XYZ file of N, CA and C in Angstrom:
456
model
N 109.943 20.182 126.963
C 108.876 20.531 126.028
C 107.643 20.983 126.806
N 106.949 21.932 126.255
C 105.717 22.451 126.841
C 104.702 21.320 126.991
N 104.157 21.144 128.174
C 103.168 20.083 128.395
C 101.963 20.252 127.489
N 101.575 21.494 127.231
C 100.430 21.734 126.361
C 100.715 21.248 124.947
N 101.943 21.464 124.440
C 102.267 21.058 123.080
C 102.182 19.545 122.926
N 102.421 18.810 123.992
C 102.293 17.356 123.927
C 100.868 16.944 123.592
N 99.926 17.855 123.776
C 98.531 17.600 123.460
C 98.251 17.729 121.964
N 99.180 18.278 121.201
C 98.963 18.561 119.787
C 99.399 17.366 118.952
N 98.480 16.888 118.101
C 98.791 15.774 117.198
C 98.542 16.270 115.778
N 99.602 16.387 114.994
C 99.463 16.845 113.615
C 99.367 15.632 112.704
N 98.236 15.522 112.033
C 97.953 14.396 111.145
C 98.971 14.347 110.007
N 99.332 13.145 109.618
C 100.297 12.950 108.545
C 99.834 13.430 107.189
N 98.536 13.679 107.022
C 98.020 14.140 105.732
C 98.070 15.656 105.570
N 98.504 16.364 106.617
C 98.691 17.807 106.487
C 99.896 17.998 105.562
N 99.750 18.765 104.470
C 100.864 18.947 103.528
C 102.132 19.430 104.222
N 103.242 18.896 103.796
C 104.514 19.202 104.455
C 104.885 20.679 104.388
N 104.447 21.400 103.343
C 104.796 22.816 103.257
C 104.147 23.654 104.354
N 103.107 23.153 104.996
C 102.568 23.888 106.148
C 102.766 23.142 107.459
N 102.858 21.838 107.420
C 102.979 21.099 108.682
C 104.279 21.421 109.409
N 105.330 21.779 108.675
C 106.591 22.098 109.351
C 106.510 23.401 110.145
N 105.628 24.318 109.771
C 105.482 25.562 110.521
C 104.458 25.494 111.634
N 103.622 24.465 111.615
C 102.541 24.391 112.599
C 103.009 24.148 114.033
N 103.991 23.269 114.264
C 104.393 23.066 115.665
C 104.806 24.348 116.373
N 105.538 25.219 115.692
C 105.950 26.482 116.316
C 104.746 27.373 116.617
N 103.787 27.426 115.683
C 102.580 28.228 115.911
C 101.773 27.696 117.088
N 101.638 26.379 117.154
C 100.872 25.797 118.260
C 101.632 25.901 119.577
N 102.949 25.759 119.546
C 103.728 25.896 120.784
C 103.583 27.309 121.336
N 103.696 28.300 120.459
C 103.562 29.693 120.876
C 102.199 29.955 121.513
N 101.160 29.294 121.013
C 99.788 29.561 121.443
C 99.183 28.479 122.332
N 99.984 27.547 122.775
C 99.448 26.415 123.544
C 98.835 26.833 124.879
N 99.232 27.993 125.400
C 98.666 28.465 126.665
C 97.158 28.720 126.561
N 96.645 28.850 125.339
C 95.223 29.124 125.126
C 94.370 27.861 125.350
N 94.962 26.695 125.153
C 94.216 25.436 125.234
C 93.770 25.201 126.685
N 92.465 25.093 126.918
C 92.000 24.879 128.294
C 92.385 23.488 128.801
N 92.481 23.364 130.104
C 92.910 22.100 130.705
C 91.981 20.933 130.406
N 90.695 21.202 130.171
C 89.780 20.094 129.887
C 90.126 19.396 128.585
N 90.812 20.084 127.680
C 91.106 19.539 126.355
C 92.400 18.722 126.414
N 92.271 17.411 126.361
C 93.442 16.548 126.496
C 94.237 16.397 125.210
N 93.633 16.767 124.075
C 94.339 16.616 122.805
C 93.738 17.553 121.760
N 94.598 18.159 120.950
C 94.177 18.938 119.796
C 94.733 18.225 118.568
N 93.817 17.757 117.743
C 94.196 17.056 116.521
C 94.187 18.060 115.379
N 95.281 18.158 114.656
C 95.379 19.078 113.528
C 95.280 18.258 112.251
N 94.281 18.577 111.435
C 94.055 17.830 110.205
C 94.077 18.770 109.008
N 94.082 18.208 107.820
C 94.030 18.951 106.566
C 92.654 18.752 105.951
N 92.014 19.848 105.533
C 90.745 19.771 104.815
C 90.930 20.498 103.489
N 91.138 19.746 102.430
C 91.402 20.319 101.108
C 90.158 20.943 100.484
N 88.983 20.555 100.954
C 87.726 21.054 100.377
C 86.743 21.452 101.477
N 87.052 22.526 102.210
C 86.152 22.906 103.307
C 84.788 23.364 102.802
N 83.770 23.094 103.620
C 82.400 23.493 103.303
C 81.814 24.245 104.486
N 80.875 25.134 104.199
C 80.170 25.822 105.271
C 79.034 24.930 105.784
N 78.244 25.453 106.714
C 77.167 24.670 107.322
C 76.125 24.192 106.318
N 76.016 24.908 105.181
C 75.030 24.555 104.160
C 75.597 23.645 103.074
N 76.848 23.237 103.226
C 77.467 22.352 102.236
C 78.075 23.070 101.051
N 78.170 24.388 101.132
C 78.788 25.158 100.056
C 80.291 25.280 100.297
N 81.047 25.434 99.225
C 82.495 25.595 99.345
C 82.801 26.802 100.227
N 83.811 26.660 101.066
C 84.200 27.716 101.993
C 85.652 28.100 101.740
N 85.950 29.384 101.914
C 87.335 29.828 101.779
C 87.969 30.080 103.148
N 87.377 29.528 104.187
C 87.934 29.675 105.530
C 89.345 29.076 105.575
N 90.279 29.749 106.234
C 91.634 29.204 106.327
C 91.747 28.053 107.327
N 90.799 27.991 108.266
C 90.810 26.937 109.290
C 89.451 26.920 109.982
N 89.187 25.822 110.662
C 87.994 25.750 111.507
C 88.251 24.735 112.605
N 87.442 24.808 113.648
C 87.631 23.951 114.817
C 86.347 23.220 115.157
N 86.501 21.965 115.521
C 85.390 21.152 116.006
C 85.808 20.609 117.368
N 84.988 20.860 118.374
C 85.331 20.368 119.708
C 84.413 19.237 120.125
N 84.950 18.374 120.913
C 84.203 17.261 121.504
C 84.429 17.327 123.010
N 83.737 18.285 123.653
C 83.927 18.522 125.081
C 83.730 17.250 125.901
N 82.702 16.497 125.554
C 82.415 15.287 126.333
C 83.517 14.242 126.210
N 84.273 14.288 125.118
C 85.378 13.343 124.922
C 86.735 13.987 125.153
N 86.736 15.252 125.506
C 87.932 15.990 125.903
C 88.987 16.158 124.811
N 88.528 16.402 123.565
C 89.487 16.721 122.510
C 88.873 17.705 121.532
N 89.728 18.291 120.720
C 89.292 19.217 119.676
C 90.073 18.912 118.412
N 89.484 19.259 117.285
C 90.142 19.101 115.990
C 90.216 20.466 115.330
N 91.411 20.841 114.926
C 91.605 22.062 114.159
C 91.920 21.628 112.733
N 91.082 22.042 111.796
C 91.305 21.725 110.389
C 91.982 22.912 109.714
N 93.073 22.627 109.038
C 93.779 23.638 108.253
C 93.319 23.469 106.806
N 92.998 24.587 106.153
C 92.430 24.568 104.799
C 93.367 25.285 103.818
N 93.154 25.069 102.516
C 94.074 25.629 101.513
C 94.326 27.133 101.618
N 93.316 27.934 101.940
C 93.543 29.382 101.985
C 94.503 29.794 103.104
N 94.745 28.918 104.059
C 95.722 29.171 105.126
C 97.107 29.417 104.524
N 97.407 28.712 103.430
C 98.729 28.798 102.801
C 99.055 30.210 102.326
N 98.058 30.955 101.885
C 98.281 32.293 101.329
C 98.434 33.368 102.406
N 98.200 33.010 103.652
C 98.226 33.992 104.735
C 99.664 34.338 105.153
N 99.831 35.550 105.663
C 101.132 35.970 106.205
C 101.393 35.232 107.520
N 102.618 35.326 108.002
C 102.974 34.697 109.282
C 102.112 35.267 110.400
N 101.914 36.584 110.397
C 101.104 37.232 111.434
C 99.655 36.779 111.365
N 99.132 36.662 110.145
C 97.748 36.218 109.981
C 97.591 34.762 110.425
N 98.572 33.928 110.110
C 98.515 32.521 110.546
C 98.483 32.431 112.062
N 99.280 33.259 112.726
C 99.295 33.280 114.184
C 97.926 33.675 114.719
N 97.325 34.703 114.126
C 95.995 35.143 114.559
C 94.956 34.050 114.312
N 95.051 33.364 113.178
C 94.109 32.286 112.858
C 94.207 31.175 113.894
N 95.424 30.778 114.255
C 95.596 29.706 115.250
C 95.053 30.164 116.604
N 95.329 31.402 116.995
C 94.766 31.917 118.251
C 93.234 31.835 118.211
N 92.664 32.274 117.106
C 91.209 32.262 116.963
C 90.663 30.835 117.078
N 91.280 29.914 116.383
C 90.791 28.525 116.412
C 90.941 27.918 117.800
N 92.041 28.176 118.468
C 92.204 27.672 119.835
C 91.234 28.371 120.786
N 90.896 29.618 120.483
C 89.886 30.324 121.275
C 88.532 29.647 121.201
N 88.230 29.041 120.052
C 86.970 28.301 119.932
C 86.912 27.136 120.922
N 88.051 26.581 121.270
C 88.062 25.476 122.240
C 87.579 25.988 123.597
N 87.900 27.232 123.917
C 87.446 27.829 125.175
C 85.944 28.106 125.130
N 85.473 28.665 124.025
C 84.073 29.109 123.961
C 83.085 28.013 123.577
N 83.554 26.961 122.974
C 82.630 25.950 122.435
C 81.744 25.243 123.458
N 82.200 24.936 124.668
C 81.274 24.261 125.587
C 79.992 25.051 125.839
N 80.085 26.371 125.823
C 78.901 27.200 126.053
C 77.916 27.063 124.897
N 78.384 27.305 123.683
C 77.493 27.272 122.521
C 76.970 25.864 122.271
N 77.822 24.865 122.469
C 77.371 23.489 122.269
C 76.236 23.142 123.233
N 76.360 23.588 124.481
C 75.307 23.313 125.464
C 74.007 24.025 125.076
N 74.118 25.275 124.670
C 72.919 26.017 124.257
C 72.253 25.322 123.071
N 73.046 24.867 122.094
C 72.480 24.159 120.943
C 71.765 22.875 121.381
N 72.331 22.161 122.347
C 71.692 20.944 122.848
C 70.355 21.269 123.502
N 70.317 22.333 124.274
C 69.065 22.738 124.928
C 68.037 23.139 123.875
N 68.458 23.896 122.869
C 67.524 24.309 121.817
C 66.923 23.104 121.096
N 67.709 22.071 120.914
C 67.231 20.872 120.218
C 66.103 20.172 120.979
N 66.134 20.231 122.306
C 65.092 19.523 123.064
C 63.835 20.369 123.284
N 63.940 21.665 123.006
C 62.752 22.523 123.106
C 61.863 22.299 121.893
N 60.609 22.487 122.085
C 59.655 22.281 120.996
C 59.483 23.586 120.220
N 60.495 23.896 119.402
C 60.476 25.140 118.634
C 60.189 24.848 117.173
N 59.577 25.803 116.520
C 59.380 25.668 115.079
C 60.763 25.673 114.419
N 60.877 24.965 113.312
C 62.173 24.825 112.642
C 62.772 26.187 112.270
N 61.945 27.078 111.758
C 62.451 28.400 111.359
C 62.994 29.161 112.565
N 62.272 29.102 113.675
C 62.722 29.761 114.897
C 64.032 29.150 115.384
N 64.096 27.845 115.390
C 65.312 27.144 115.807
C 66.494 27.555 114.937
N 66.304 27.590 113.634
C 67.382 27.961 112.716
C 67.846 29.399 112.931
N 66.897 30.298 113.160
C 67.255 31.699 113.412
C 68.057 31.814 114.699
N 67.605 31.144 115.746
C 68.329 31.181 117.019
C 69.737 30.610 116.885
N 69.849 29.468 116.216
C 71.174 28.863 116.034
C 72.103 29.778 115.242
N 71.571 30.356 114.192
C 72.386 31.243 113.358
C 72.881 32.451 114.157
N 71.974 33.114 114.872
C 72.374 34.313 115.609
C 73.326 33.970 116.754
N 73.074 32.859 117.430
C 73.996 32.433 118.486
C 75.382 32.136 117.924
N 75.436 31.466 116.785
C 76.712 31.140 116.154
C 77.461 32.420 115.768
N 76.739 33.388 115.222
C 77.371 34.662 114.841
C 77.920 35.391 116.067
N 77.152 35.400 117.147
C 77.625 36.064 118.363
C 78.813 35.330 118.976
N 78.794 34.012 118.952
C 79.921 33.265 119.510
C 81.175 33.479 118.661
N 80.989 33.581 117.357
C 82.127 33.875 116.472
C 82.705 35.252 116.819
N 81.833 36.208 117.064
C 82.287 37.552 117.432
C 83.025 37.544 118.770
N 82.513 36.799 119.747
C 83.169 36.704 121.049
C 84.547 36.050 120.891
N 84.634 35.039 120.054
C 85.919 34.371 119.826
C 86.897 35.335 119.157
N 86.405 36.140 118.249
C 87.266 37.142 117.609
C 87.706 38.193 118.629
N 86.804 38.590 119.530
C 87.181 39.525 120.596
C 88.257 38.919 121.489
N 88.114 37.652 121.826
C 89.125 36.953 122.627
C 90.469 36.959 121.902
N 90.442 36.698 120.614
C 91.672 36.711 119.814
C 92.338 38.080 119.876
N 91.550 39.135 119.754
C 92.084 40.496 119.814
C 92.721 40.779 121.168
N 92.075 40.335 122.239
C 92.620 40.520 123.588
C 93.956 39.781 123.715
N 94.023 38.567 123.203
C 95.267 37.792 123.276
C 96.394 38.466 122.493
N 96.082 38.979 121.328
C 97.090 39.690 120.527
C 97.558 40.962 121.244
N 96.614 41.685 121.823
C 96.953 42.907 122.560
C 97.848 42.583 123.762
N 97.546 41.510 124.463
C 98.363 41.111 125.619
C 99.779 40.740 125.175
N 99.904 40.049 124.048
C 101.231 39.718 123.537
C 102.013 40.971 123.176
N 101.349 41.919 122.518
C 102.010 43.173 122.153
C 102.483 43.922 123.387
N 101.634 43.958 124.410
C 101.980 44.656 125.654
C 103.165 43.971 126.335
N 103.197 42.663 126.298
C 104.272 41.899 126.927
C 105.622 42.157 126.237
N 105.580 42.355 124.911
C 106.809 42.606 124.147
C 107.397 43.982 124.442
N 106.552 44.925 124.838
C 107.013 46.310 125.037
C 107.622 46.541 126.386
């Protein structure tokens, strides 16, 4: 078994109609998980919310705990409606966040200790988050392109 896949723990509350397909998706993409991450916990979030507490239609999201060396990937209801190819891209994207998160998390920590006005802080956090999301999407595209090239 892939050593990286041993790092994946799928929570028992993930609905069985998707949990049976997740091990294959994570095994295929386990090479993306950086060595610092000792475990990826996969959970189910039936009612995802955005940063403002509003309902979200995101198919998945990731929360990393760099200092504790683990990450959590939450699978959400809209994931079920996605094609096999889209699910693969979503998992790549979420695992890509594990790579990029230490950078953004550190910047957010630094911003918190600076004496900035709340509005300025919020604008900076928002724009940084948007740029990091874009970088993660670019990483996902590169990974997909590399897989396509490898198949040819």
